[in-house]
Coordinates of C-alpha atoms in Angstrom, one line a residue:
M1 CA 0.0 0.1 -0.2
Q2 CA 1.7 3.1 -0.7
Y3 CA 1.5 6.5 1.0
D4 CA -1.4 9.0 -0.3
P5 CA -1.2 12.3 0.8
I6 CA -4.5 13.4 0.1
Q7 CA -5.8 10.5 2.3
Q8 CA -3.7 11.4 4.9
H9 CA -5.7 13.5 7.3
T10 CA -4.4 14.0 10.5
P11 CA -5.4 16.5 13.2
A12 CA -1.5 18.2 13.1
A13 CA -1.6 18.3 9.2
E14 CA -4.9 20.2 9.5
Q15 CA -3.8 22.7 12.3
P16 CA -2.0 25.4 10.0
H17 CA -5.1 25.5 7.6
L18 CA -7.8 25.7 10.5
A19 CA -5.3 28.7 12.0
Q20 CA -5.3 30.2 8.6
V21 CA -9.1 30.0 8.3
R22 CA -9.7 31.1 11.7
L23 CA -7.4 34.3 11.0
E24 CA -9.2 35.0 7.6
A25 CA -12.5 34.8 9.3
D26 CA -11.5 37.0 12.3
M27 CA -10.0 39.5 9.9
L28 CA -13.2 39.7 7.9
R29 CA -15.5 39.9 11.1
G30 CA -12.9 42.9 12.0
A31 CA -13.6 44.4 9.0
V32 CA -17.4 43.8 9.1
I33 CA -17.3 45.5 12.6
A34 CA -15.4 48.5 11.2
T35 CA -17.5 49.4 8.4
G36 CA -20.5 48.9 10.5
I37 CA -18.7 51.4 13.3
Q38 CA -18.3 54.0 10.4
Y39 CA -21.9 53.8 9.4
V40 CA -23.2 54.8 12.8
I41 CA -20.9 57.7 13.1
R42 CA -21.8 58.6 9.8
A43 CA -25.7 58.1 10.8
I44 CA -25.0 60.4 14.2
H45 CA -23.3 62.9 12.5
T46 CA -25.9 63.3 9.5
A47 CA -28.4 63.3 12.4
A48 CA -26.3 66.1 14.1
M49 CA -26.1 68.4 11.2
R50 CA -29.8 68.1 10.7
F51 CA -30.8 68.7 14.1
S52 CA -28.2 71.8 14.5
R53 CA -29.7 73.2 11.0
T54 CA -33.0 72.6 12.5
A55 CA -32.2 74.3 15.8
A56 CA -30.5 77.3 14.4

């Protein structure tokens, strides 16, 4: 029986791949959170500008 690297699924071999997937997921999550924060800040800024115009 010959060694087939594709059929060799050991936890040690999968660890680097899982670490990379987790890193990419964390980066994506961070980008989504940052975009959401920017959206909220822009919305608050727009509302404040409208409020200051109507109050003046």
